[in-house]
Short mmCIF file of C-alpha atoms and ligand atoms in Angstrom, two decimals:
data_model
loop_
_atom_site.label_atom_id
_atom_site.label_comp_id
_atom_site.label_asym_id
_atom_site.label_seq_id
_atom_site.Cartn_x
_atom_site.Cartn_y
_atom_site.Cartn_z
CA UNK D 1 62.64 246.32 157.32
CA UNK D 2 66.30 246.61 155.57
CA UNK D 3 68.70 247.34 158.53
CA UNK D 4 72.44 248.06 157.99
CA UNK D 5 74.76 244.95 158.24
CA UNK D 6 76.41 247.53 161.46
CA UNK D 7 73.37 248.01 163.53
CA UNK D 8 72.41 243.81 162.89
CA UNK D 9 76.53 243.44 164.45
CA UNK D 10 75.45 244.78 167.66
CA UNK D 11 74.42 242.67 170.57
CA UNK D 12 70.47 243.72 172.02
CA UNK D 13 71.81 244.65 175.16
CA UNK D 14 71.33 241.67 177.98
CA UNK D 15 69.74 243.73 180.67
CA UNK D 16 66.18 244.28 178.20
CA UNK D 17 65.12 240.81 179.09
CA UNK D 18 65.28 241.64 182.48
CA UNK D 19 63.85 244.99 182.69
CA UNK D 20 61.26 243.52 180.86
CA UNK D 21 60.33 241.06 183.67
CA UNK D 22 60.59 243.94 185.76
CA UNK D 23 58.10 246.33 184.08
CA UNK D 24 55.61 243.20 183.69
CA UNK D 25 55.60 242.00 187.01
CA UNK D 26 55.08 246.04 188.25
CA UNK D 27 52.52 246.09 186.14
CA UNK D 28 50.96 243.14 187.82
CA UNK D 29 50.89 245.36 190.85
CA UNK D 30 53.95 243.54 192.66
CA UNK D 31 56.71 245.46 194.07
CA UNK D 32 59.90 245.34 192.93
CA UNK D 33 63.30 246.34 193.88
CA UNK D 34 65.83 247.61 191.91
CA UNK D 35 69.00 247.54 192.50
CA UNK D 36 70.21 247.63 188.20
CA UNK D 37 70.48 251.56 188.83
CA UNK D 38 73.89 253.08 187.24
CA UNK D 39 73.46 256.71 188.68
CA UNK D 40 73.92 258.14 192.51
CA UNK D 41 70.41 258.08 194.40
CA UNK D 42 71.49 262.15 195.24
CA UNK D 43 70.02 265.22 194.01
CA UNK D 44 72.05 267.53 191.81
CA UNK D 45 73.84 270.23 194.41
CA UNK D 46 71.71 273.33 194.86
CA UNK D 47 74.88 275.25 193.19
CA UNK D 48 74.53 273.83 189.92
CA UNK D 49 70.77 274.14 189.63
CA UNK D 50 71.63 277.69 190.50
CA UNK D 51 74.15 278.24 187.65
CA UNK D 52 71.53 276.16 185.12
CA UNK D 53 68.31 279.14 186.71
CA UNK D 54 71.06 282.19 185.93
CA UNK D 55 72.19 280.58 182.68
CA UNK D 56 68.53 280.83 181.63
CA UNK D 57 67.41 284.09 183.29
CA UNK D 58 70.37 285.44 181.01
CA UNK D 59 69.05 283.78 177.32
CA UNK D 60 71.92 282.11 177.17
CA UNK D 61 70.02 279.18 174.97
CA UNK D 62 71.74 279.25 171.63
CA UNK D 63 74.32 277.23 169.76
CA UNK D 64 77.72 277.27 171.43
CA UNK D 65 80.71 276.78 170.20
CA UNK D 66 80.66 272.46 169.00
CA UNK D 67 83.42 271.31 171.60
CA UNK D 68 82.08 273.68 174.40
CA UNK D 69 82.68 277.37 175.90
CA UNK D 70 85.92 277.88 176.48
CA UNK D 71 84.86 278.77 180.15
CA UNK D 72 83.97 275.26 180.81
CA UNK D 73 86.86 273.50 178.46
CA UNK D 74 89.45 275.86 181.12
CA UNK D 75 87.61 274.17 183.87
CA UNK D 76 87.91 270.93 182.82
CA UNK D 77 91.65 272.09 182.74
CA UNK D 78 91.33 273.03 185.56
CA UNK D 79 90.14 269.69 186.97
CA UNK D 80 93.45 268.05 185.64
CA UNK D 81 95.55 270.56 187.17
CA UNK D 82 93.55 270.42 190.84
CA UNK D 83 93.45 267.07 191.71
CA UNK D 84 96.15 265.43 188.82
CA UNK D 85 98.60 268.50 188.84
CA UNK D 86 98.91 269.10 185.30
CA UNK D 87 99.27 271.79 183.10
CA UNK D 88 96.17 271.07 180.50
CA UNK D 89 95.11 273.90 177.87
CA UNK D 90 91.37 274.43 176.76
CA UNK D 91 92.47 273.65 173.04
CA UNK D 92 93.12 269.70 174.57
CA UNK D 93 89.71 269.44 176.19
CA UNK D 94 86.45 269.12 174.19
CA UNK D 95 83.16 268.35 175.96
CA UNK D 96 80.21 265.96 174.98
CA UNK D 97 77.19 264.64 175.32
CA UNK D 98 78.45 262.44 178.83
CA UNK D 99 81.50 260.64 178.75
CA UNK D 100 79.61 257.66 176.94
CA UNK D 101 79.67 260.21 173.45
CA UNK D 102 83.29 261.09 174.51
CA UNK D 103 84.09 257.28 174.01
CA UNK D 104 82.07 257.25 170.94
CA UNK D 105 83.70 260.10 169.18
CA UNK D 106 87.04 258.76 170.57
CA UNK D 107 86.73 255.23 168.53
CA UNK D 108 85.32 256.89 165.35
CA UNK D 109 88.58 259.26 165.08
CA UNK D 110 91.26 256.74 165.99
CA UNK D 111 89.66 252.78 164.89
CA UNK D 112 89.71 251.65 161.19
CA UNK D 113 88.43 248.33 159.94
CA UNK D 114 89.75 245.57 161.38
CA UNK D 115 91.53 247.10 164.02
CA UNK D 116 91.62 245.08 167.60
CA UNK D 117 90.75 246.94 170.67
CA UNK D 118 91.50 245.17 173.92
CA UNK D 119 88.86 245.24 176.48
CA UNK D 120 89.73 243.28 179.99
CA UNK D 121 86.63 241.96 181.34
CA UNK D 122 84.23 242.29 182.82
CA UNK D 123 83.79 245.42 181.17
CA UNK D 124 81.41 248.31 180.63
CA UNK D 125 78.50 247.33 178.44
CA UNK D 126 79.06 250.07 175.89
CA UNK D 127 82.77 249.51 175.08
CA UNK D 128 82.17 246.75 172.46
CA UNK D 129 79.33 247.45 170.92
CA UNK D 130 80.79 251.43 170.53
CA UNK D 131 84.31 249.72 169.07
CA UNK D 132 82.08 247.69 166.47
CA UNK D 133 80.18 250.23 165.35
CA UNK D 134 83.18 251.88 164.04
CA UNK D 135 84.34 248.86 162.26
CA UNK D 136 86.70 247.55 165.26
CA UNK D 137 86.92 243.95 166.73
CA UNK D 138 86.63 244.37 170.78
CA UNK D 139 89.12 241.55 172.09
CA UNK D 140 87.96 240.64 175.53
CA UNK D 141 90.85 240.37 178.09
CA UNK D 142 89.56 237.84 180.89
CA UNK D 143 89.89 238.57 184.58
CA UNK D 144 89.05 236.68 187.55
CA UNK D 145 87.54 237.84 190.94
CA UNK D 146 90.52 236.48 193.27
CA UNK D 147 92.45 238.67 191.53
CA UNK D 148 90.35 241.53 192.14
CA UNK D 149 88.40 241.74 187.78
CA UNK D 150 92.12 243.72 187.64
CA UNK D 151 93.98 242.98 184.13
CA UNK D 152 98.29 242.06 184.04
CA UNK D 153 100.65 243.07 181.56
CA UNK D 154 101.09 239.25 181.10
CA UNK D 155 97.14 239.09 180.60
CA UNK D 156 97.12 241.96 178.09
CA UNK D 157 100.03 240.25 176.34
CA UNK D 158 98.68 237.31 175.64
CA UNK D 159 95.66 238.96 173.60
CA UNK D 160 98.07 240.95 171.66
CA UNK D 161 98.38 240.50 168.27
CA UNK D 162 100.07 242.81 165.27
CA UNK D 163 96.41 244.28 164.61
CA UNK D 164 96.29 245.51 168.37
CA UNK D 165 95.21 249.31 168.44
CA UNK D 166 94.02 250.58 171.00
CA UNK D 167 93.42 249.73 174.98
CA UNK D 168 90.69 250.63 177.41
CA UNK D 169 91.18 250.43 181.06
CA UNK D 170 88.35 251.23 183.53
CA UNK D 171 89.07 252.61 187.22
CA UNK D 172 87.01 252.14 189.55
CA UNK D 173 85.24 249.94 187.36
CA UNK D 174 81.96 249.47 186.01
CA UNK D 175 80.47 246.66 186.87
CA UNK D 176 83.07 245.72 189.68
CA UNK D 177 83.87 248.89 191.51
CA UNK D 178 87.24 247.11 191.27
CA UNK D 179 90.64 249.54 191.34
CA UNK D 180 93.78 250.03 190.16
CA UNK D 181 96.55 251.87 192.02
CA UNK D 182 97.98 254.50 190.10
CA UNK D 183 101.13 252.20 190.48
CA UNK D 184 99.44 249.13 188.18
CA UNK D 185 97.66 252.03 186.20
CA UNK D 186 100.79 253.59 184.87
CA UNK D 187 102.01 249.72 184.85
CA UNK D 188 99.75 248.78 182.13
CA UNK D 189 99.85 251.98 180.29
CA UNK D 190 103.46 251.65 179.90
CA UNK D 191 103.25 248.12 178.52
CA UNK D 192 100.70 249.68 176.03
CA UNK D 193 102.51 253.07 174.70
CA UNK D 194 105.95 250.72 174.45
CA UNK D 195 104.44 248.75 171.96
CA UNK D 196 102.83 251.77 170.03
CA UNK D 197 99.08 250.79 171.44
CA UNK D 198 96.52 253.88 172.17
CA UNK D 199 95.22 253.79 175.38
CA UNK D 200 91.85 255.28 176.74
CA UNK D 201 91.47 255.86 180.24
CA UNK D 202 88.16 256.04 181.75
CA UNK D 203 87.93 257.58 185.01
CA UNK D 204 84.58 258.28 184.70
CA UNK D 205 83.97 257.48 188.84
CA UNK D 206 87.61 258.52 189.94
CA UNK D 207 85.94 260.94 192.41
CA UNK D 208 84.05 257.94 194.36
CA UNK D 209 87.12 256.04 195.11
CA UNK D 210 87.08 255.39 198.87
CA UNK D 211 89.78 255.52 201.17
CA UNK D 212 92.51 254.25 202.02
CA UNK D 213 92.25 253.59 197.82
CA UNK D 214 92.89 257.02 196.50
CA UNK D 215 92.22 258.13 192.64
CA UNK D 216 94.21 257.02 189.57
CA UNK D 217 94.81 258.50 186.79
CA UNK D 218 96.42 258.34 183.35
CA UNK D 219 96.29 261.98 183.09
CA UNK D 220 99.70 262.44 184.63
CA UNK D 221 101.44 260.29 181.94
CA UNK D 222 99.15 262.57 179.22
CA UNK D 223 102.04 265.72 178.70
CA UNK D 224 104.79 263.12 177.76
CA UNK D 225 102.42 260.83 175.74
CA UNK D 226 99.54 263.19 174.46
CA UNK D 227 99.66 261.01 170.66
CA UNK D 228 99.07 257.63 172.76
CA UNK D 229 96.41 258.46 175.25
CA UNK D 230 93.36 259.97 176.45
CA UNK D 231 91.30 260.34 179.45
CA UNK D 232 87.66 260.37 179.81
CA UNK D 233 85.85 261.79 182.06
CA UNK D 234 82.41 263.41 183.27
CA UNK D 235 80.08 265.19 185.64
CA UNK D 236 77.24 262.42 185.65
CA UNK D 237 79.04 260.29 188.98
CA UNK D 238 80.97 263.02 190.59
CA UNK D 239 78.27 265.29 190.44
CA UNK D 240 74.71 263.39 190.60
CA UNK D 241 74.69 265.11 186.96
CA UNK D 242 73.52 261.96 184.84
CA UNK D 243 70.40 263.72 183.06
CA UNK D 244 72.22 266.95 182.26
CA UNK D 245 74.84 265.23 180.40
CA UNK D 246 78.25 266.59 180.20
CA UNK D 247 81.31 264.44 179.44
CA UNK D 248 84.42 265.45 178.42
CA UNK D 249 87.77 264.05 177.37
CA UNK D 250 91.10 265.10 177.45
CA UNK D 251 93.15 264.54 174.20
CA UNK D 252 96.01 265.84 171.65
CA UNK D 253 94.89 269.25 170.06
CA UNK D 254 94.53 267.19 166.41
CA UNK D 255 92.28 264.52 168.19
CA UNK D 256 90.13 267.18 169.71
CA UNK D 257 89.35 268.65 166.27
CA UNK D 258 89.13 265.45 164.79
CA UNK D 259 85.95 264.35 167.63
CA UNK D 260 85.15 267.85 167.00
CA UNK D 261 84.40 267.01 163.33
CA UNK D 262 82.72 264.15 163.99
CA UNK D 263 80.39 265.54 166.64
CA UNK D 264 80.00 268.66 164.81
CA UNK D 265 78.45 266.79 162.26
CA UNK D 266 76.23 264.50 164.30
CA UNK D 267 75.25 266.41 167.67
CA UNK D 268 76.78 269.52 168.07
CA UNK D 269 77.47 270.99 170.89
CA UNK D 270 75.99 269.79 174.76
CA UNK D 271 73.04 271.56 175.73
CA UNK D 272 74.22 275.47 176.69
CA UNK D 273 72.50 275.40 180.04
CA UNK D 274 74.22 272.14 181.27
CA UNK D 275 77.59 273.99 180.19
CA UNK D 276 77.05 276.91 182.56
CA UNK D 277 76.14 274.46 185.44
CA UNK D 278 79.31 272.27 184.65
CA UNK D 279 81.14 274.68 185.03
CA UNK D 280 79.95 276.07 188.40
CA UNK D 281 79.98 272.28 189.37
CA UNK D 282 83.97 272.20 188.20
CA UNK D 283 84.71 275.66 189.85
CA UNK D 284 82.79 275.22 192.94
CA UNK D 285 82.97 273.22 196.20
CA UNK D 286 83.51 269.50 196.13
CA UNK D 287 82.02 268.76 199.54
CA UNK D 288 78.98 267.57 198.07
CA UNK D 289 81.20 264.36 196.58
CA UNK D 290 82.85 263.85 200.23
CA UNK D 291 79.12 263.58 201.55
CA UNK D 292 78.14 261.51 199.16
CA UNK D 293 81.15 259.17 199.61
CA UNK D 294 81.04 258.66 202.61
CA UNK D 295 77.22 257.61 202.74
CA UNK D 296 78.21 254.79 199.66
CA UNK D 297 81.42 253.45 202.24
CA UNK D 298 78.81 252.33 204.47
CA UNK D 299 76.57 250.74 202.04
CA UNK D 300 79.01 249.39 200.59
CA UNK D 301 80.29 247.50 203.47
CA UNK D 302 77.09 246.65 204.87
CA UNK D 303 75.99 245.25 201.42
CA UNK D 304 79.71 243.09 201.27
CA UNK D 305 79.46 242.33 204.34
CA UNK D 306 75.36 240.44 204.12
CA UNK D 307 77.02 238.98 200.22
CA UNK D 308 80.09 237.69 201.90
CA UNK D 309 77.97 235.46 204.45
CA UNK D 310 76.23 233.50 201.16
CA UNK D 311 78.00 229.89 200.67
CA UNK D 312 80.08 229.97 197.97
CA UNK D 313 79.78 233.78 196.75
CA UNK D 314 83.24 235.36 196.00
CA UNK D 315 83.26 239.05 195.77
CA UNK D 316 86.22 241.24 196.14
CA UNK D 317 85.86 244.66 198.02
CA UNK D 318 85.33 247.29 195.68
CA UNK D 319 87.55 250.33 196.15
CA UNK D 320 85.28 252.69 194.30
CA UNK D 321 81.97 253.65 192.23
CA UNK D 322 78.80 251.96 193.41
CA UNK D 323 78.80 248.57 192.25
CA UNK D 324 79.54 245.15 193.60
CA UNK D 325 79.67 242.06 191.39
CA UNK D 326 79.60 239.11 193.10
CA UNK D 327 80.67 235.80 191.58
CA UNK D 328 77.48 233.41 191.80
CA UNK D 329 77.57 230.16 189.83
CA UNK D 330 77.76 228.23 192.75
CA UNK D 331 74.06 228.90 193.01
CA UNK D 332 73.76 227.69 189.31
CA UNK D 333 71.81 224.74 189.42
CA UNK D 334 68.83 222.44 187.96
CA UNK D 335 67.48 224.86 185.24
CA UNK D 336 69.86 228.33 185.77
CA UNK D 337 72.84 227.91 184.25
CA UNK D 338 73.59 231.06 183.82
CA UNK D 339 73.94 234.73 185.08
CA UNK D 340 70.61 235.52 183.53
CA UNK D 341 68.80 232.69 184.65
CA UNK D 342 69.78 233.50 188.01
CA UNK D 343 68.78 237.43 187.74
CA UNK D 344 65.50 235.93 186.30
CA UNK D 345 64.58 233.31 189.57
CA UNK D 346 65.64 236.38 191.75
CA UNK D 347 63.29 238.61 190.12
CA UNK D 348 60.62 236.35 189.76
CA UNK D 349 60.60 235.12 193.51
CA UNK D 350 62.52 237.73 195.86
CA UNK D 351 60.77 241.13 193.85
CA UNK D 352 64.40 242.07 193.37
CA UNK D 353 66.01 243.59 189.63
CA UNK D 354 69.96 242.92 188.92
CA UNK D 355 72.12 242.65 185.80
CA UNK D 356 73.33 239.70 184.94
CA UNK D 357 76.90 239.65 184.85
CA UNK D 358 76.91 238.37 180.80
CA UNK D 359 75.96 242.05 179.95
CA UNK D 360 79.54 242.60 181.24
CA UNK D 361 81.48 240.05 179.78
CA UNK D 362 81.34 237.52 182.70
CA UNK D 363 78.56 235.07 182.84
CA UNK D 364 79.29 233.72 186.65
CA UNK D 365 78.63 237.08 188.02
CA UNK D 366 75.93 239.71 188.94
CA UNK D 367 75.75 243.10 189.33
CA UNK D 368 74.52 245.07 192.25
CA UNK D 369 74.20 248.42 192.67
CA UNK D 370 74.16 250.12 196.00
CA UNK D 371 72.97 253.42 194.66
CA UNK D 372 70.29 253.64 197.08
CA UNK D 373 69.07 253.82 200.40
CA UNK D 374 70.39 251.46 203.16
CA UNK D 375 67.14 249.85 204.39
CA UNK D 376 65.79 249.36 200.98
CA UNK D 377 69.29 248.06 200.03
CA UNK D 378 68.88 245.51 203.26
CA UNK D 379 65.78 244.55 202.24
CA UNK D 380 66.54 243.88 198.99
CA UNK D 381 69.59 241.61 199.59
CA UNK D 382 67.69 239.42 202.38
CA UNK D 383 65.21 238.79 199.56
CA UNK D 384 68.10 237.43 197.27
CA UNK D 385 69.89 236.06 200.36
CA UNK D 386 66.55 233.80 200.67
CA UNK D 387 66.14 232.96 197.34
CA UNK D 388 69.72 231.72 197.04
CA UNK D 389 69.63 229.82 200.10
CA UNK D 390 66.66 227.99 198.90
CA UNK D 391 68.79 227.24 195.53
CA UNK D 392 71.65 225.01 197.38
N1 PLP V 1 81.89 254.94 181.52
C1 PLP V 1 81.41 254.14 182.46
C2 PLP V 1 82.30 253.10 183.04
C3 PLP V 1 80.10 254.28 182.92
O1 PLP V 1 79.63 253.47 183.88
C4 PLP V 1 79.28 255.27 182.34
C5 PLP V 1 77.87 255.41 182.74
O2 PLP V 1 77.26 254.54 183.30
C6 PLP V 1 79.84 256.09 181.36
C7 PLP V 1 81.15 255.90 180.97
C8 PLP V 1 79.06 257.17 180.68
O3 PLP V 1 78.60 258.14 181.53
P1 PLP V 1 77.83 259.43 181.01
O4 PLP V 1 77.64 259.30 179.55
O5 PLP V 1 76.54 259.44 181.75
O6 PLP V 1 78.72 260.59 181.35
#
């Protein structure tokens, strides 16, 4: 089979060997626990189904317009101007196939050859693989968990060089549920636009950010700056929306068309149904998210709480999303020496599926999710508190 020299560039993703495991050993009949989920454990809100039963009732199945109806690119507008306070038009908005084809389109319009994207770590799995495939060379920017996985301006600098493009920050983060205050947000995306570098804001989970944190955003910095920067954004987290898929990003009119080009030749628009629900999901009542918020909070603290009493784990408190992603290579030893190793023993003895931390740029770590109920989530970190113990 003759493959292109671009799809050979790309990394197999790190988390295949261990789903693999996974599906084997459930095949064997033994139970396991997963806790490598990336989506809320909630249904979608009644609302939205609602919208998605009218939408159809109505035949409204056909081709939309590519970057969506301009009912749902005012709401996203909308979005920005409830919670962000800014005046956004529909002509700045285009909508996509989740946020993750927002990203994609975003690095095919703005990345030529060569150009260097940085990329603090750890980082979302998709970011480098999506900046190679349009010919760009993700430079990871290193970050360490005492410090909360949250990049510096002195950090960033260091990884500059003249071929420097473009800049992704992630908050709350992906895998670390780490945050940045829209203080050190607006920090780093000033060092960026000064020195002429596009930044891309994904804020993906800003509506799971848990209090006393409270949502960042670069979208207030977006009037003055519209050329430099754009924010991504979605309905999968927020919403419970994941399978329905509806991103969207918020851009300069010119960079709208130019994704609009791009998907316009590759995917069209998002599914017509899922744009009618997005937009009663946009337009509608947000106590669903407070519910759903405040049900991760405890989780989350029970979960930090049970990781924080393992010898030698160091794991900040995440401020947002669902994740937590402990530091672990204290319990490297004899044959793990690494993050997959580790996910591997834990799988293989305590029934229990995580990702190891390399899939994120950061080989000490591992990622758990908490997407899921409490007791399971109990029982599932006694299992890996037992297998560690027996590890030291
Ligand atoms: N960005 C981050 C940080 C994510 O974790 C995800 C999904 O896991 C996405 C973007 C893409 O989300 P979706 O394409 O489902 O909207």
């Amino acid at each position: 089979m003759h493959l292109s020299d671009r799809v050979l560039g790309v990394k197999p993703s790190a988390t295949l060997t261990i789903n693999a495991k996974a599906q084997e050993l459930r095949a064997q009949g033994r139970p396991v626990i997963s806790l490598a989920v990336g989506e809320p454990d909630f249904p979608t809100p009644a609302h939205v189904i609602e919208a998605a039963k009218e939408a159809l009732n109505q035949g409204f199945t056909r081709y939309t317009a590519v970057p969506g109806i301009p009912e749902l690119r005012r709401a996203v507008a909308g979005y920005f101007q409830q919670f962000y306070g800014i005046e956004a038009e529909a002509e700045q908005v285009i909508v996509s196939n989740g946020g993750k084809q927002g990203l994609y389109n975003l690095f095919q319009a703005l990345i030529n050859p060569g150009d260097e994207v940085l990329v603090p770590a750890p980082y979302w799995v998709s970011y480098p693989a999506m900046v190679q495939l349009a010919g760009g060379v993700p430079v990871t920017v290193p970050t360490e968990p005492e410090r909360e996985f949250l990049v510096t301006v002195e950090d960033l600098e260091r990884k500059r060089t003249d071929r420097t493009r473009m800049l992704i920050v992630n908050t709350p983060s992906n895998p670390t549920g780490c945050h940045y205050s829209q203080e050190r947000l607006e920090e780093i995306a000033r060092w960026a636009l000064d020195r002429g570098i596009f930044v891309v804001s994904d804020e993906i989970y800003d509506r799971l950010v848990y209090p006393p944190a409270q949502p960042a955003s670069l979208s207030p910095l977006f009037p003055d700056h519209q050329e430099q920067i754009a924010v991504v954004n979605g309905l999968a987290k927020s919403f419970a929306m994941t399978g329905w898929r509806v991103g969207y990003v918020l851009a300069h009119p010119a960079l709208v068309k130019a994704m609009t080009k791009i998907q316009g030749q590759s995917t069209s628009n998002i599914c017509s149904i899922a744009q009618k629900s997005a937009v009663a999901a946009l337009t509608g009542s947000w106590e669903f998210v407070e519910l759903m918020k405040k049900s991760f909070v405890q989780r989350r603290d029970m979960a930090l709480r049970t990781l924080r009493s393992w010898p030698g784990v160091v794991c900040p408190e995440p401020a947002g999303a669902f994740y937590l992603f402990p530091k672990v290579d204290a319990y490297f030893t004899g044959s793990i020496t690494d993050s997959t190793g580790l996910c591997t023993e834990i799988l293989d003895r305590g029934g229990v599926a995580l990702v190891p931390g390399a899939a994120f740029g950061d080989d000490r770590c591992l990622r758990i999710s908490y997407a899921l109920d409490a007791d399971t989530l109990a029982d599932a970190l006694d299992k890996i508190g037992s297998v560690l113990t027996s590890l030291r």
